Coordinates of C-alpha atoms and ligand atoms in Angstrom, one line a residue:
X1 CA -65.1 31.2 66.1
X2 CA -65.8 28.4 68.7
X3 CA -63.4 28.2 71.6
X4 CA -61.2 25.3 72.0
X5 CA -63.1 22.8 74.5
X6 CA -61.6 22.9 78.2
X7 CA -59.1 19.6 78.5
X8 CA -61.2 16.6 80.5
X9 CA -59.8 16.9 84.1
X10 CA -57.0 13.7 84.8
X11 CA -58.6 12.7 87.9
X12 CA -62.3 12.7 89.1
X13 CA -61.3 12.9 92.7
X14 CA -57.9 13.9 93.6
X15 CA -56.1 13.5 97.3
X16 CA -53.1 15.2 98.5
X17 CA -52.2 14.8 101.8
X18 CA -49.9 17.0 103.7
X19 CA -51.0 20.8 102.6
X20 CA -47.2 22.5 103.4
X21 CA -45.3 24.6 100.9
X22 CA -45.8 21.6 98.1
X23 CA -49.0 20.1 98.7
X24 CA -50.6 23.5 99.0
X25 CA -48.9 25.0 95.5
X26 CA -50.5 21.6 93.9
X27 CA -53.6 22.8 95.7
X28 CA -53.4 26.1 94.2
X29 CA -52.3 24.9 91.0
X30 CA -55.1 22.5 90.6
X31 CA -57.8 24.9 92.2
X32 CA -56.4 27.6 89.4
X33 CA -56.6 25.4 86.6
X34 CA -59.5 23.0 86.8
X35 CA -58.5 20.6 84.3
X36 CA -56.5 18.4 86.8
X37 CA -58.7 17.4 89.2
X38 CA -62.7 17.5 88.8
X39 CA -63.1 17.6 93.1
X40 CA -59.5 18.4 95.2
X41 CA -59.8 16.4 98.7
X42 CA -57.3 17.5 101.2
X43 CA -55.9 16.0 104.4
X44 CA -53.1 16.9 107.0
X45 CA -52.7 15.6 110.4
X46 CA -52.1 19.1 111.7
X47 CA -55.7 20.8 112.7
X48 CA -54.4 23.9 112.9
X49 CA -53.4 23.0 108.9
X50 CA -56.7 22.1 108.0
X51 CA -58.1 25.1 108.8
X52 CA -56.1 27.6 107.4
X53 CA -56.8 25.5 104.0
X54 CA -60.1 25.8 104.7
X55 CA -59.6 29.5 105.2
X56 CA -58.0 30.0 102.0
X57 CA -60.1 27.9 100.0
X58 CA -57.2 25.3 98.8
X59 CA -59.7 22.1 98.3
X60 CA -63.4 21.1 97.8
X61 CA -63.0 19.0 100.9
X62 CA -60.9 19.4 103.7
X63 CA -61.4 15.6 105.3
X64 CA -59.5 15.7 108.6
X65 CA -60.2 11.7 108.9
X66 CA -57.1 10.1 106.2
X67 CA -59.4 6.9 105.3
X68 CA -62.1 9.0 104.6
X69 CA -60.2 11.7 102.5
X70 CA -58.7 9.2 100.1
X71 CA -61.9 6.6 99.7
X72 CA -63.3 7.4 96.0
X73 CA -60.7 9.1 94.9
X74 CA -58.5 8.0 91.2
X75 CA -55.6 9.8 92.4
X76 CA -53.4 10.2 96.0
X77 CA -50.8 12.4 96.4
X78 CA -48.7 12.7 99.3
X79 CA -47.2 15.8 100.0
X80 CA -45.6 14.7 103.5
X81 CA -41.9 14.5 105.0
X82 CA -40.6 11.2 103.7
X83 CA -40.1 10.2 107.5
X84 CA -43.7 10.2 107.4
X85 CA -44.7 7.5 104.9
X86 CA -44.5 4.3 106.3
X87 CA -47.0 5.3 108.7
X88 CA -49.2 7.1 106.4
X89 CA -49.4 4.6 104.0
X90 CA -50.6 1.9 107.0
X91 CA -53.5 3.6 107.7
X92 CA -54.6 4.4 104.1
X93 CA -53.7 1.9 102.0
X94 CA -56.4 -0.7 102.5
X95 CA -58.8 2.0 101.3
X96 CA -57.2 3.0 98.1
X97 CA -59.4 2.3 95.4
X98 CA -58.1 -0.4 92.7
X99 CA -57.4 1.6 89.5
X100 CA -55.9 4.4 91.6
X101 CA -52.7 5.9 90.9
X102 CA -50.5 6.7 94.1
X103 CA -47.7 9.2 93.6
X104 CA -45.8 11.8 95.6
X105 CA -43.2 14.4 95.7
X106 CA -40.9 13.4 98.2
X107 CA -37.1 14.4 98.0
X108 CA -35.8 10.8 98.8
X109 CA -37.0 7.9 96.1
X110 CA -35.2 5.0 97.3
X111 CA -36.9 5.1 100.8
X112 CA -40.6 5.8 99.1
X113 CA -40.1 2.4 97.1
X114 CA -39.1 0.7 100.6
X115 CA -41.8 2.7 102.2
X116 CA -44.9 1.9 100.1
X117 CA -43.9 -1.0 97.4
X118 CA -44.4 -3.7 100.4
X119 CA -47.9 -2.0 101.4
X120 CA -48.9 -1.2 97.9
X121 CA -52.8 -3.5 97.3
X122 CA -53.1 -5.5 93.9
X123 CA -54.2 -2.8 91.2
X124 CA -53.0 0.3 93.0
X125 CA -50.0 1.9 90.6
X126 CA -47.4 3.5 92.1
X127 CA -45.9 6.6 90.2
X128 CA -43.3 8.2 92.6
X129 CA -42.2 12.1 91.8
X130 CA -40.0 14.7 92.4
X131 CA -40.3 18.4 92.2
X132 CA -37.1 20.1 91.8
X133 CA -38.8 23.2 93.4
X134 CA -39.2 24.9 96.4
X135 CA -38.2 27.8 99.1
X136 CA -37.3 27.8 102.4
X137 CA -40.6 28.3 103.9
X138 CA -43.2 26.1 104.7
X139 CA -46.8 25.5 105.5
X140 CA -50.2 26.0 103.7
X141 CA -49.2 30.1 103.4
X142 CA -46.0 29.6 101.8
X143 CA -47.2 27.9 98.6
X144 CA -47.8 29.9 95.0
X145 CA -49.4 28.0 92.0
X146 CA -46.0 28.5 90.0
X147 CA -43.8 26.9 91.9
X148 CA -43.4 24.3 89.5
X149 CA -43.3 26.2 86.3
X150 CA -40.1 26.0 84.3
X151 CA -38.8 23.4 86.8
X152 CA -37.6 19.5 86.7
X153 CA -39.7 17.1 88.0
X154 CA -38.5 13.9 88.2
X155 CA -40.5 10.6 88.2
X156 CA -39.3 7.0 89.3
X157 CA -41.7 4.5 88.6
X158 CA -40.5 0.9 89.6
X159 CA -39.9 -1.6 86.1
X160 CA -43.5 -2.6 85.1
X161 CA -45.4 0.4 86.5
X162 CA -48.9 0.8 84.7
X163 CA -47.8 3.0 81.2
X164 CA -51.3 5.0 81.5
X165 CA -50.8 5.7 85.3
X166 CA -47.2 7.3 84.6
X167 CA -48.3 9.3 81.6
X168 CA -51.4 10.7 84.0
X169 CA -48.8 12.1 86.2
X170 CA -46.6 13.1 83.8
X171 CA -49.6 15.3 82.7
X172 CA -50.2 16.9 85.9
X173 CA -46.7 18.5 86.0
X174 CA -46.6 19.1 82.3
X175 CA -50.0 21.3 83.1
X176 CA -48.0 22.6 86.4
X177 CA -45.4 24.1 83.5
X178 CA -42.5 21.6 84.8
X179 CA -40.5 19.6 82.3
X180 CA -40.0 15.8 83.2
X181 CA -37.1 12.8 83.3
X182 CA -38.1 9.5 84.3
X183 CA -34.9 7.7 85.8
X184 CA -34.8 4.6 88.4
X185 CA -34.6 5.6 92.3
X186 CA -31.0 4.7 92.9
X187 CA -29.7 7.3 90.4
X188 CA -32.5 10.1 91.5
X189 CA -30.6 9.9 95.1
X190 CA -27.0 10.0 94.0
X191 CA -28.0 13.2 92.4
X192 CA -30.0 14.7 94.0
X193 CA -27.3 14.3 97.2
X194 CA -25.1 16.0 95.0
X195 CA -27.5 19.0 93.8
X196 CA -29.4 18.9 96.8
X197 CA -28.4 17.1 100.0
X198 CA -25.2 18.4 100.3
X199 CA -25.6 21.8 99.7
X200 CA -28.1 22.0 102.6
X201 CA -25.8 20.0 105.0
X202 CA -23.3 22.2 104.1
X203 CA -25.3 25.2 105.1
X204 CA -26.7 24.1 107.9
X205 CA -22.8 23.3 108.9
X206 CA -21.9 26.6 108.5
X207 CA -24.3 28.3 110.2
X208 CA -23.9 25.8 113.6
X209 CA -20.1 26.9 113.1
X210 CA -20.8 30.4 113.1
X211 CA -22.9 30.3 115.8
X212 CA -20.5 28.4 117.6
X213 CA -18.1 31.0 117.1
X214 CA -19.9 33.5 118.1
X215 CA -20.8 32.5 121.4
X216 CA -16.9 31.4 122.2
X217 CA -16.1 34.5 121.4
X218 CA -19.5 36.7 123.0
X219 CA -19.3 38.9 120.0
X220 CA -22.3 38.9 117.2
X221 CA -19.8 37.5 114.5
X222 CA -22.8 38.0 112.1
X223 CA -23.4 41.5 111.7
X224 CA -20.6 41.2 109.3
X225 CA -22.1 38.7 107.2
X226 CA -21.9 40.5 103.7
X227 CA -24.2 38.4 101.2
X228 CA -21.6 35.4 100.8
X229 CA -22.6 34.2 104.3
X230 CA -26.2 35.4 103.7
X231 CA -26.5 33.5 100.5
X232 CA -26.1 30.0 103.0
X233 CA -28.6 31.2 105.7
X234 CA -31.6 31.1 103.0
X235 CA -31.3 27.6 102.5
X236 CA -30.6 27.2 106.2
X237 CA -33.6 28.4 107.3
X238 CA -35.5 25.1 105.8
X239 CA -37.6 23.3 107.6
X240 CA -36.0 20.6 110.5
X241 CA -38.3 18.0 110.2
X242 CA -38.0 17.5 106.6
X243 CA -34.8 17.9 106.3
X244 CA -33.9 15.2 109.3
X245 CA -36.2 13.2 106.8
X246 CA -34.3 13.7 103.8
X247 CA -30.6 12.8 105.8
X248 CA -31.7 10.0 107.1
X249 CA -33.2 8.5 104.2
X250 CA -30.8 9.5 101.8
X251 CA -28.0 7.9 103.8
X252 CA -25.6 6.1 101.6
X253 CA -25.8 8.4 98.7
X254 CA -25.6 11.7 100.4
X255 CA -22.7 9.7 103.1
X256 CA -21.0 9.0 99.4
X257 CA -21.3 12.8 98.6
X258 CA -20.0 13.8 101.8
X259 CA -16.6 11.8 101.7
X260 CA -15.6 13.3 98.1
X261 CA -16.4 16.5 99.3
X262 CA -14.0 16.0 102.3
X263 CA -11.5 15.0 100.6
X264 CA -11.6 17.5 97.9
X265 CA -12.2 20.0 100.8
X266 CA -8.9 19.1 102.1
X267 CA -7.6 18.8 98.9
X268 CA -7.9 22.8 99.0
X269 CA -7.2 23.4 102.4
X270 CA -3.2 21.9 101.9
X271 CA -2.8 24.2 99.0
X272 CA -3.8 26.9 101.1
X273 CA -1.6 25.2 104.0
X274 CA 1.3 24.9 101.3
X275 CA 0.5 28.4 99.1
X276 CA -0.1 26.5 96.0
X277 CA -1.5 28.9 93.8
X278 CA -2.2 27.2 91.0
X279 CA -4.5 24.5 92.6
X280 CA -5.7 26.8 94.5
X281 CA -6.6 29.0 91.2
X282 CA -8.1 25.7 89.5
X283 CA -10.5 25.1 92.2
X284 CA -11.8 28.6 92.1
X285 CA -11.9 28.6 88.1
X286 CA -13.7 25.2 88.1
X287 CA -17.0 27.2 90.9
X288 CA -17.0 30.1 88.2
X289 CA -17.4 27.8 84.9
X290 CA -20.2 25.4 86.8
X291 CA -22.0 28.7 87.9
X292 CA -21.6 30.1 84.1
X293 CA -23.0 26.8 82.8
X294 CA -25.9 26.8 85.3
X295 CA -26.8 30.7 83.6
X296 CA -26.7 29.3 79.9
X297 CA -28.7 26.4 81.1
X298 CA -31.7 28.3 82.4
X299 CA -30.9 31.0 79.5
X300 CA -31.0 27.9 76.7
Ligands
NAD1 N1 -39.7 22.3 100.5 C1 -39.1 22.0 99.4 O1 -38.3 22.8 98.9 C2 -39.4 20.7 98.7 C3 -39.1 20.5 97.4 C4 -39.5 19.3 96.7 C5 -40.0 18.3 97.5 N2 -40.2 18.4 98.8 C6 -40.8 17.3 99.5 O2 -42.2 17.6 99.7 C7 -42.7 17.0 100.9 C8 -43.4 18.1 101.7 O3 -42.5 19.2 101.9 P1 -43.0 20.6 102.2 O4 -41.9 21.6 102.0 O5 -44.3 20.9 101.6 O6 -43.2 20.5 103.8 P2 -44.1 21.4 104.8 O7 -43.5 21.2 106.1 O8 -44.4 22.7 104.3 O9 -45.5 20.5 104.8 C9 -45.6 19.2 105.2 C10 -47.0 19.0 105.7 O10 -47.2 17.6 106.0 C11 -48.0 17.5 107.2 N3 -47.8 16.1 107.7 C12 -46.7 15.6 108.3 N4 -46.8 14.3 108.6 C13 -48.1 14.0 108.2 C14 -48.9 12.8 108.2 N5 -48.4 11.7 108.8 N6 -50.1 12.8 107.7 C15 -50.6 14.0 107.2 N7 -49.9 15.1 107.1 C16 -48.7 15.1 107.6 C17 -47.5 18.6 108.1 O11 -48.5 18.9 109.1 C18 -47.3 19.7 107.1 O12 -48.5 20.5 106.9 C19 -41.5 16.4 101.6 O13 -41.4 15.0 101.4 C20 -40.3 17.1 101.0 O14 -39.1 16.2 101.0 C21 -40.0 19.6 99.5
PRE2 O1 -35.0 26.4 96.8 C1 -34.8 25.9 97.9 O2 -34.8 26.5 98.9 C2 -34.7 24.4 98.0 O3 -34.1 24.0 98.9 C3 -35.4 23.6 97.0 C4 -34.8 22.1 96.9 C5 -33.4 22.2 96.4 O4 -32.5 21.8 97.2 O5 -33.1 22.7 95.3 C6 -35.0 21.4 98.2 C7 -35.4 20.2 98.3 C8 -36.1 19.5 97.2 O6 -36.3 18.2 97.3 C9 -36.0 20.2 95.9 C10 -35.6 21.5 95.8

């Protein structure tokens, strides 16, 4: 019996620029799979980058000139820090071919319609996205073709984006294994400061605190830390420039997130203060039954 016929690659010649954790799982991804991209350009303003994804055989080009390594190509990815944008998109956007279809997987979406919308050339379409995947590690070694299987990814194309050029990426991720939701950029970042954001500003918090307190009191505080402690540090250990990226241009939203979680932070802190068990009791009930949802969910 005759195999089914390979699917027709979704892009002739496919950019991604910025080859960290993300870019370089796409890489691998697209490499692995062959029906995304027919020829896999790669960029990053990092040498050192470059040639490690040349070592490890992440592209069909590694094109250390930006103009260069997006002319031609049907599809641009970019995989950078979203600090990085404004000034990325300066230098490539007069050579993005008309027809092409810009995306990227930024963790702020608000900013990347500031960033690009204004710079955008007639006939270029704009399909921004959102992997709700990653680790704490980054660079061209850190990524693994299944980073994005099983996971959200969340696209927020602005009101009259090109139909075709949003169902081309939602392909891509459906191929990576991820499951989609298209929502408008605004919402994405109240969300995502929630799910996200805050979590790492709170662990980052922690950790300065702990630090702090150790070196008042010249004793190595965190040789004690049992896995409660250690369960912050992972997420910790992210990477500083994209997360000074992500908190500065996620400001109002996450700034929104922080001030409920003060006050219901304090909120917990007077029933300590004032041995009120039974708030005290609700709080702790209310962690266990959003962690219990979050199993069924993954379970379902
Ligand atoms: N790490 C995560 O968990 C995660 C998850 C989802 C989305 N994101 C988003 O994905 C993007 C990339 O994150 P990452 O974790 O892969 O970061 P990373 O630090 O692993 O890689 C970023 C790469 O971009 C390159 N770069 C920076 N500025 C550049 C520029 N102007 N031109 C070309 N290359 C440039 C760096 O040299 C680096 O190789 C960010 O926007 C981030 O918000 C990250
Ligand atoms: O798993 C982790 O370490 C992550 O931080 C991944 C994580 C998240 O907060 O869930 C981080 C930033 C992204 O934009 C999406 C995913």
């Amino acid at each position: 019996m005759a195999e089914d016929a390979p699917a027709a690659p979704l892009f002739r010649r496919l950019c991604i620029i910025g080859i960290g954790l993300i870019g370089s799982s796409l890489a691998r991804l697209v490499r692995e799979r062959g029906d995304i991209a027919a020829t896999l350009v790669l960029h990053d303003r990092s040498a050192d980058v470059m040639e490690r994804a040349r070592e490890l055989n992440l592209g069909d080009v590694v094109e250390p000139n930006p103009v260069r390594a997006v002319e031609h190509c049907d599809g641009v990815i970019l995989c950078v820090p979203v600090g990085a944008y404004h000034a990325t998109m300066s230098v490539i956007a007069a050579h993005l071919l008309p027809g092409c279809v810009l995306s990227d997987v930024g963790s702020t979406k608000s900013s990347v319609l500031r960033d690009l919308v204004p710079l955008l050339p007639e006939g270029v379409h704009l399909v921004p996205g959102h992997p709700m995947a990653g680790t704490e590690f980054s660079g061209p070694d850190a990524g693994f073709a299944a980073l994005f299987r099983e996971r959200w990814v969340i696209l927020t194309p602005p009101p009259g984006t090109d139909a075709a050029a949003v169902e081309r990426i939602s392909e891509m991720w459906r191929r990576a294994g991820a499951t989609l939701e298209v929502m408008d950029a605004a919402a994405h970042d109240k969300v995502v400061a929630i799910v996200s954001h805050l979590p790492h500003m709170i662990a980052f918090t922690i950790c300065s605190t702990a630090d702090d307190l150790a070196q008042e009191t010249r004793d190595n505080v965190l040789r004690f830390a049992a896995s409660g402690f250690r369960d912050f540090t992972r997420i910790a250990a992210s990477d500083v420039a994209m997360w000074r990226d992500i908190f500065l241009n996620n400001r109002e939203a996450l700034l929104e997130m922080l001030a409920r979680f003060t006050e219901d932070a304090q909120a917990l802190g007077r029933a300590v203060r004032w041995g009120e068990a039974e708030f005290i009791e609700d709080r702790i009930s209310r962690g266990r039954k959003v962690r219990r949802s979050l199993i069924e969910m993954k379970q379902a």
